[in-house]
Coordinates of C-alpha atoms and ligand atoms in Angstrom, one line a residue:
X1 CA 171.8 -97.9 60.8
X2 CA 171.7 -101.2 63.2
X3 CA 167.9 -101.0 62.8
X4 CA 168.5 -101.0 59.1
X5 CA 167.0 -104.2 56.8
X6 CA 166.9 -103.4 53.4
X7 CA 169.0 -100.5 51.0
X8 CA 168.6 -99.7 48.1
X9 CA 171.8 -97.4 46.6
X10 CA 171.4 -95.4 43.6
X11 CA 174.9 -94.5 41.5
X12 CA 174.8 -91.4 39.5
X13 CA 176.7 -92.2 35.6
X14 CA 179.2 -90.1 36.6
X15 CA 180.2 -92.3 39.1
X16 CA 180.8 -95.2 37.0
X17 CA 182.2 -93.7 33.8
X18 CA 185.5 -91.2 33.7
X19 CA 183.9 -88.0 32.3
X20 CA 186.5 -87.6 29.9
X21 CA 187.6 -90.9 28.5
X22 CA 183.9 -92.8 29.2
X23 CA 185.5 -95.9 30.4
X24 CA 184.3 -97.9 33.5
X25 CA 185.8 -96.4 36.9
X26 CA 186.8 -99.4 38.1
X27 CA 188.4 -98.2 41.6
X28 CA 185.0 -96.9 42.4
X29 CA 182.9 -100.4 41.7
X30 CA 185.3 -102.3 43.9
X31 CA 184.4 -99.6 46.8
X32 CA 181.0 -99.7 46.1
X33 CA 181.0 -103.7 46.5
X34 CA 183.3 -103.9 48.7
X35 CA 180.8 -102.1 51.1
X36 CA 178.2 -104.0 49.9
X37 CA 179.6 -106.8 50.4
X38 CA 180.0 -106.1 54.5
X39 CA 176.2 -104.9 54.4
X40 CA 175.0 -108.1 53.0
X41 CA 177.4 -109.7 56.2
X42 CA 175.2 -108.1 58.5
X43 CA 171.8 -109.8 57.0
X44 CA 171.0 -106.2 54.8
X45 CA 169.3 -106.7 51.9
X46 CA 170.7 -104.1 49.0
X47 CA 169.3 -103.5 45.7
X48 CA 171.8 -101.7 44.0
X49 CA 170.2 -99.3 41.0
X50 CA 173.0 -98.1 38.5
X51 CA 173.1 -95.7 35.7
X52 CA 176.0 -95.6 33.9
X53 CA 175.2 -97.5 30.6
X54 CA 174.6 -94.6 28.4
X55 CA 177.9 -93.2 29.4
X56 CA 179.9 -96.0 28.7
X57 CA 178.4 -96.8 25.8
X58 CA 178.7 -93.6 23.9
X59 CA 182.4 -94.3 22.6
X60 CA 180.9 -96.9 20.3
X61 CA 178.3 -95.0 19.3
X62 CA 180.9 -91.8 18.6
X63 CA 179.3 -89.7 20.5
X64 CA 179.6 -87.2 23.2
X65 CA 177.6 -86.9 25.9
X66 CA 176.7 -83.6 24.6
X67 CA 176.1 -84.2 21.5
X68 CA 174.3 -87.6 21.7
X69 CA 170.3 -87.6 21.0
X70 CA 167.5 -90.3 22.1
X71 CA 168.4 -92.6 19.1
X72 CA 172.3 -92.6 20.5
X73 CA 171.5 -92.9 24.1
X74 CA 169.3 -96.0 23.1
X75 CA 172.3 -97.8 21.5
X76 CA 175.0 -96.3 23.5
X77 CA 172.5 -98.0 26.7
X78 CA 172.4 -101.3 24.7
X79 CA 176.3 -101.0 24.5
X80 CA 176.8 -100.2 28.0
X81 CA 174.5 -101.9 30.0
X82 CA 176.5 -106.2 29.6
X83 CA 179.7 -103.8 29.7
X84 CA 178.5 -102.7 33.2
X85 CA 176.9 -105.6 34.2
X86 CA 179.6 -107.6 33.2
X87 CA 181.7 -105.6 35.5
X88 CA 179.8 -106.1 38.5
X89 CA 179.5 -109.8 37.9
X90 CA 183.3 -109.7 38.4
X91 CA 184.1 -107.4 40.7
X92 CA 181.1 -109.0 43.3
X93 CA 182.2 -112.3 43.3
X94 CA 185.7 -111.3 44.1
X95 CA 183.5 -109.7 47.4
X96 CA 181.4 -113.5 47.2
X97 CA 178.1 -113.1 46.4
X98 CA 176.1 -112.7 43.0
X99 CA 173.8 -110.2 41.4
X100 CA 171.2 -110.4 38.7
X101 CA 170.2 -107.5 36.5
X102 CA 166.6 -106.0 36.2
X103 CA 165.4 -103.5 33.4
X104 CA 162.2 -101.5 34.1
X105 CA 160.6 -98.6 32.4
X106 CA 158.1 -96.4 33.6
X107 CA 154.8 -98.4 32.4
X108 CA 156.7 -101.3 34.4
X109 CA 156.5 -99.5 37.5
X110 CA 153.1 -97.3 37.2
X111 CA 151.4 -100.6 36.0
X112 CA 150.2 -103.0 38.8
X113 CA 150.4 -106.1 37.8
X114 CA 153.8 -105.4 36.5
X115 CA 155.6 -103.5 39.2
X116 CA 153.9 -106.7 41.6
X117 CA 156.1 -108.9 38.8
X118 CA 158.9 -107.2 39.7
X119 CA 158.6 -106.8 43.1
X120 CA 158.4 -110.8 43.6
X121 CA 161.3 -111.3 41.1
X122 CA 163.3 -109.1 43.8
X123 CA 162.2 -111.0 46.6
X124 CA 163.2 -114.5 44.8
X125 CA 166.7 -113.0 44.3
X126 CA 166.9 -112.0 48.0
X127 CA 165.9 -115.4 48.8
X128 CA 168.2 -117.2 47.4
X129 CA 171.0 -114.3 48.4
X130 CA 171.4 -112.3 44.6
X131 CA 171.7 -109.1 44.7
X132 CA 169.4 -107.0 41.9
X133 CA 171.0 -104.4 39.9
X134 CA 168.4 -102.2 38.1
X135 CA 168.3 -100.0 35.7
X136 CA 166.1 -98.4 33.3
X137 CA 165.4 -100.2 30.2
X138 CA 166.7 -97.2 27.7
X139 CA 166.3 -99.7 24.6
X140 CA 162.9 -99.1 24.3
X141 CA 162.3 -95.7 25.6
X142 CA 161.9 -92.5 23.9
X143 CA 162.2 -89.5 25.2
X144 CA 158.4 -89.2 26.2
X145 CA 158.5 -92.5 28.2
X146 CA 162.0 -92.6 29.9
X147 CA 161.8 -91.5 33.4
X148 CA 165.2 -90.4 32.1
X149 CA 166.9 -90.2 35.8
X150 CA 167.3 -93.0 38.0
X151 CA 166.6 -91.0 40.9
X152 CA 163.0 -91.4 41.2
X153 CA 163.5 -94.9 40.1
X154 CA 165.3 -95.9 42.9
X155 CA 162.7 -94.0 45.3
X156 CA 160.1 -96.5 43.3
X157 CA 162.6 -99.1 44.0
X158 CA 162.7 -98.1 47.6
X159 CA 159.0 -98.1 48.0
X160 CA 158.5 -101.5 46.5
X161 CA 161.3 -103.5 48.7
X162 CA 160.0 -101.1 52.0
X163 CA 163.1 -100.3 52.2
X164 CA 164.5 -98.5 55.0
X165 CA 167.3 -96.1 53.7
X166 CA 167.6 -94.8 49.9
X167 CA 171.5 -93.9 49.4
X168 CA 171.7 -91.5 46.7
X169 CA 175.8 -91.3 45.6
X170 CA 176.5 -88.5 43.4
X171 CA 179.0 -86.2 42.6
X172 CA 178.2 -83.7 45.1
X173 CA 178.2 -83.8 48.9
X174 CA 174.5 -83.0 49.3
X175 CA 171.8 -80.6 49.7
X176 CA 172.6 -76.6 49.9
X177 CA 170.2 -73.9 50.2
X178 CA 171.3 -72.5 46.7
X179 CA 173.6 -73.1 44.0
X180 CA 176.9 -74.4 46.3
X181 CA 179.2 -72.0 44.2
X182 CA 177.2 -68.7 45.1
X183 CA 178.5 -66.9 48.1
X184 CA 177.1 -67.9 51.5
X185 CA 176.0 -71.1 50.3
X186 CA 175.1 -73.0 53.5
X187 CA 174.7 -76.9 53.4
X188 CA 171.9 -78.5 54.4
X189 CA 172.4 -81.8 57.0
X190 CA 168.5 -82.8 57.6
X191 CA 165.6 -81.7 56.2
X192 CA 162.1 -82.8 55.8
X193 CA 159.9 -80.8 53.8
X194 CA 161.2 -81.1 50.3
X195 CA 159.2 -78.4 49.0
X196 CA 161.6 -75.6 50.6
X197 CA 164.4 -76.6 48.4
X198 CA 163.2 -77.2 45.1
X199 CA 163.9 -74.0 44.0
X200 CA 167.7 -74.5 44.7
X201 CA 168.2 -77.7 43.4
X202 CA 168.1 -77.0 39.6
X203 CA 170.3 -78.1 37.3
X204 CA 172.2 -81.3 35.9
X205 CA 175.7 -82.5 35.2
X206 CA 176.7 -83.5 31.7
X207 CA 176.8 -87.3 31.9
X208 CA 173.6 -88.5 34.4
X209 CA 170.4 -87.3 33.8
X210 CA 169.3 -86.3 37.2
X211 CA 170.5 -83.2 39.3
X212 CA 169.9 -82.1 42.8
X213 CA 165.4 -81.8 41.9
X214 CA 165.0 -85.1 40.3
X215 CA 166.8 -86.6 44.1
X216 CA 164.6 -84.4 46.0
X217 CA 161.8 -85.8 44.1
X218 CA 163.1 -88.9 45.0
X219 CA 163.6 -88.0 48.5
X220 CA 160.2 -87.1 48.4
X221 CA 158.5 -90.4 46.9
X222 CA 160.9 -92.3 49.8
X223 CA 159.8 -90.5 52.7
X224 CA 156.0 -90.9 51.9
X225 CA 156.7 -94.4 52.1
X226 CA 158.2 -94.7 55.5
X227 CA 162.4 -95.0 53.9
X228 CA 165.0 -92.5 54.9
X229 CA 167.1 -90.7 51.8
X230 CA 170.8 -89.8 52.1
X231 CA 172.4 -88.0 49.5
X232 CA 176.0 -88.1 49.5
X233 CA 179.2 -87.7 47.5
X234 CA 180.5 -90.9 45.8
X235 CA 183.8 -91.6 47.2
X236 CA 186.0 -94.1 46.2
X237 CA 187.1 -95.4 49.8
X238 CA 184.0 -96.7 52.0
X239 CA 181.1 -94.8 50.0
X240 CA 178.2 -96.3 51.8
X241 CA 179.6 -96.9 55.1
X242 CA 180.9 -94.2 55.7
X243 CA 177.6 -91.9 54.9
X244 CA 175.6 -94.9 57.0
X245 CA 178.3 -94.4 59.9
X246 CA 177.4 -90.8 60.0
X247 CA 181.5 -90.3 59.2
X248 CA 181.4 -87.7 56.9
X249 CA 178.9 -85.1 55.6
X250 CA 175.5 -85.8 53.6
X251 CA 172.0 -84.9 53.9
X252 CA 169.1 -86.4 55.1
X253 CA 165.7 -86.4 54.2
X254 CA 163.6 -87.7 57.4
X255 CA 161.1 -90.1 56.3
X256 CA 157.5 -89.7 57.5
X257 CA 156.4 -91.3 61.0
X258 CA 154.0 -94.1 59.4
X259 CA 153.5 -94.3 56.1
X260 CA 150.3 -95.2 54.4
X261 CA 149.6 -99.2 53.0
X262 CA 151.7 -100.3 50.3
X263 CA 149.0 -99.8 47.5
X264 CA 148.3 -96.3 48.8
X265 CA 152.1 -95.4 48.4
X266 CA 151.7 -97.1 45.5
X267 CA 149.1 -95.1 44.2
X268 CA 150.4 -91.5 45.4
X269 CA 154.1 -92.2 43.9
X270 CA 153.8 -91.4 40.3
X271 CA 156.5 -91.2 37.5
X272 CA 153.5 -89.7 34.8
X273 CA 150.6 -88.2 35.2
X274 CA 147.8 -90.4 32.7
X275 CA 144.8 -88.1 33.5
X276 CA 143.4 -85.8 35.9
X277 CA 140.3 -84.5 37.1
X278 CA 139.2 -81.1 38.6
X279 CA 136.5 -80.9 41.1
X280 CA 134.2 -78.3 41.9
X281 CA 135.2 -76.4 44.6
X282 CA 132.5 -77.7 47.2
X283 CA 133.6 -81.2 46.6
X284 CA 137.1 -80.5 46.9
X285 CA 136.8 -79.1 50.4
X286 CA 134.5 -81.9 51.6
X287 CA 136.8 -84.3 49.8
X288 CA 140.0 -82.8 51.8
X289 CA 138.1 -82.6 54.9
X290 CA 136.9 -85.9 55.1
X291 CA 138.0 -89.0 52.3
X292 CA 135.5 -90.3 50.5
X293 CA 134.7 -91.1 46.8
X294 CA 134.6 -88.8 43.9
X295 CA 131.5 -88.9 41.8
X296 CA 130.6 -87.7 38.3
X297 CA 128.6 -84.7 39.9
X298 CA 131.9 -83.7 41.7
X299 CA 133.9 -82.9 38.6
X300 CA 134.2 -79.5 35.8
X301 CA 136.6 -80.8 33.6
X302 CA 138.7 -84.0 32.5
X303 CA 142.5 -83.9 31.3
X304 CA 143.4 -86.3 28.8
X305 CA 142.8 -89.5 27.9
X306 CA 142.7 -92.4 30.1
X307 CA 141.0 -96.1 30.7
X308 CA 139.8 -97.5 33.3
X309 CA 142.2 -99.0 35.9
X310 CA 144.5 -95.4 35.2
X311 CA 145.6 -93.4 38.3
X312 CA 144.5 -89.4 38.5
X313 CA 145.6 -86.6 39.6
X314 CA 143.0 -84.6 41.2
X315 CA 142.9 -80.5 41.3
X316 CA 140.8 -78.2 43.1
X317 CA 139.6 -74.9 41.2
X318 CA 142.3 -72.7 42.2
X319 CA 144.8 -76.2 40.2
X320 CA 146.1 -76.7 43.3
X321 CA 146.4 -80.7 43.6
X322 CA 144.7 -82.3 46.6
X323 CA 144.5 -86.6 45.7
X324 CA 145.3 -89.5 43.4
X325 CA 143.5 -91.9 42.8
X326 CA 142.3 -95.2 40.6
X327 CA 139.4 -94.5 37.7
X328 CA 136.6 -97.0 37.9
X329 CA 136.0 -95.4 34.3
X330 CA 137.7 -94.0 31.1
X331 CA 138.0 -90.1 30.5
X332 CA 135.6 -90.8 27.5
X333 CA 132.9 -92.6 30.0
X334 CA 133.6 -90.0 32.8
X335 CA 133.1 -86.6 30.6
X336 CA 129.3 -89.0 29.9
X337 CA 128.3 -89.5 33.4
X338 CA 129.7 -85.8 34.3
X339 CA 127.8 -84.8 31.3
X340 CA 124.6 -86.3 32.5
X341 CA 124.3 -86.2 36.1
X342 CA 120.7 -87.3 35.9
X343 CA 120.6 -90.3 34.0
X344 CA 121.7 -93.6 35.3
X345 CA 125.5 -95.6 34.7
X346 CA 123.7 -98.4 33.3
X347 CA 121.7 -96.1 30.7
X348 CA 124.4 -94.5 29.9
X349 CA 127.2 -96.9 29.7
X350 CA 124.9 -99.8 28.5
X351 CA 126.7 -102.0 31.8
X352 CA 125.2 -101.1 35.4
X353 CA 128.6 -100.2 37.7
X354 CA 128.8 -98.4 40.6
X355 CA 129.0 -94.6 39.8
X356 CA 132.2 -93.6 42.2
X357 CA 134.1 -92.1 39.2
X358 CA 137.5 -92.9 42.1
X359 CA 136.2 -95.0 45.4
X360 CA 137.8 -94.3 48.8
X361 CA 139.8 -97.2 49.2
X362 CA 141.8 -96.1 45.8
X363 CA 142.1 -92.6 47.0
X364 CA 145.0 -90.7 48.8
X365 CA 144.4 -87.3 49.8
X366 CA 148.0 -85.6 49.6
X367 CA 149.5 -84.3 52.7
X368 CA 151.1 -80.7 53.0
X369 CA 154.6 -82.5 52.0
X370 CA 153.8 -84.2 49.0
X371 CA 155.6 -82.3 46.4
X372 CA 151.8 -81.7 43.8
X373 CA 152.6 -81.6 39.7
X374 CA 150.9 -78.9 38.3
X375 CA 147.3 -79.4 36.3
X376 CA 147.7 -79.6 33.2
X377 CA 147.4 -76.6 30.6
X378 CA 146.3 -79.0 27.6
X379 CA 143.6 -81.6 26.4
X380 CA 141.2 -80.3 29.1
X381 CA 137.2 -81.4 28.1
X382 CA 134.7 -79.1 30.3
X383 CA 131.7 -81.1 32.2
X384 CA 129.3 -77.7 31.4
X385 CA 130.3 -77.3 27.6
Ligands
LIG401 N1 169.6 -95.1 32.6 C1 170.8 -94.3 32.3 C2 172.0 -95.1 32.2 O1 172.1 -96.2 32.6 C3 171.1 -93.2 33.3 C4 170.0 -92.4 33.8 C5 170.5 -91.4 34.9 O2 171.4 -90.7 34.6 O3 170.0 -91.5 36.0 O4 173.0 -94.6 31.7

């Protein structure tokens, strides 16, 4: 904890909001910011990523949580999100310091040039000692473009700040090794390979819209990049320090020795998948074995449309994913060159370009830890056809 610069801390909705009434937990916030408040003291920078506008927004939209569909959330969120703000604006400079409030959505974060916006918009507010609250910009997101949990948000968060520990607060006290009310439930205090527990970690409680698999995801993104994860239980009293102080129980997910550059985190750590690529299977091994680019005569079949500038997922034969990477071409030019292994980029294309359909240094082979997404069933266009 002493060797600890920057935090980010996620809160789960029901956190915030009473899960009966929907109104603003007040008690909790001042907690919350009240530890905050001591971290900033000792020179830690915290972003602080809060749900909790959709739930406290719903009683204008008459609505239960339940009940409520995209169209609600998207005005219940618009409802919510000065309510909450508004809050926090109060209750932090009764503690003395300021925040500021940052909406993303996912093209925000999966597109360069925008997540590098944000990322120096956070480091202004640092600099001049505001503390950002974030949250996902429901407003304008359906159902296909929400992340939808903040989880993996805040692991994005985490990622782009190098920060050093992700605090997931929730409703539970952490990790078990199956559903905590079966029998012989044991909890789990460390653990680093996510994979072994994503089987347990299903299901989500009625207000937020993460669950136990959407943090280990997160935990997942986080470690890659070098930052810590604690999950813990969301108490009223001393939330954060008291997880940070190793005073009371929560798991943590270890992050990973060193992690790789910023862009290649970058790169690896998606949110949605815009394309992939399957390679045959001599390619993939040699590929795996030692990095290097992916050309048009590596690949049997393209997923989906993408553009240039998009990053893939790449499979193997057996749709077992082994990299990610950044096209230097669009599916449409790809399934050409793939198509045509003997004619040239510039006859084909009608520009010369170099014909590495992904070049090394926007390629990250994925290490036995990375939690893979599975290839995709749909839109697949065969090289041989
Ligand atoms: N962005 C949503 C909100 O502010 C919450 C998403 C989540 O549950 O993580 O209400």
């Amino acid at each position: 904890m002493s060797m600890s610069k920057r935090i980010v801390v996620k809160i789960g909705s029901s956190l915030l909001a009473d899960s009966q009434q929907l109104t603003l937990r007040y008690a909790f916030m001042h907690g919350l910011l009240s530890d905050i408040a001591k971290l900033r003291e000792q020179g830690i920078d915290v972003v602080l990523m809060s749900s909790g506008a959709v739930a406290l927004g719903l009683n204008a939209i008459h609505k239960s949580p339940e009940e409520a569909q995209i169209l609600d959330k998207q005005a219940a969120a618009a409802f919510g999100q000065p309510l909450l703000l508004n809050a926090y604006k109060q209750v932090a400079h009764e503690f003395g310091f300021d925040i500021a409030q940052i909406l993303v959505t996912l093209g925000d974060m999966e597109e360069r040039r925008r997540f590098i916006n944000i990322k120096n918009t956070v480091e202004r507010l640092f600099d001049n000692g505001i503390m950002p609250i974030v949250n996902e910009n429901d407003t304008v997101t359906t159902e296909e473009l929400r992340v939808g949990d903040n989880d993996r948000l805040a692991a994005k968060v985490a990622q782009m700040i190098q920060a050093d520990h992700l605090i997931l607060l929730t409703s539970i006290d952490g990790l078990y090794d199956r559903p905590p009310h079966e029998d012989g439930a044991q909890f789990i205090e460390k653990l680093e390979n996510v994979g072994d527990y994503l089987e347990a970690a299903c299901g989500t409680n009625a207000l937020g819209s993460g669950g136990m698999y959407t943090k280990l995801q997160a935990a997942n993104m986080a470690q890659q990049a070098g930052c810590n994860t604690l999950i813990a239980e969301g108490i009223i009293d001393r939330p954060i320090l008291s997880v940070l102080n190793g005073e009371r129980r929560h798991t943590t997910c270890m992050a990973f020795g060193t992690p790789a550059s910023a862009w290649k985190v970058w790169l690896t750590n998606r949110l949605q998948m815009a394309g992939s690529l399957v390679l045959n299977q001599g390619a993939a091994e040699a590929l795996v074995r030692t990095p290097q680019p992916i050309t048009h005569t590596d690949i049997i079949s393209v997923s989906d449309t993408f553009q240039k500038g998009d990053i893939l997922h790449v499979y193997d034969e057996s749709g077992q994913e082994i990299a990610r990477g950044l096209t230097n071409f669009s599916s449409d030019e790809v399934l050409l060159l793939a198509r045509h292994p003997e004619a040239s980029t510039a006859e084909l294309l009608g520009y010369s370009a170099v014909p590495d359909v992904i070049a090394t240094k926007n390629l990250v082979i994925l290490n036995d830890n990375h939690l893979s997404w599975d290839a995709p069933t749909e839109d697949i266009h065969l090289v041989a056809s």
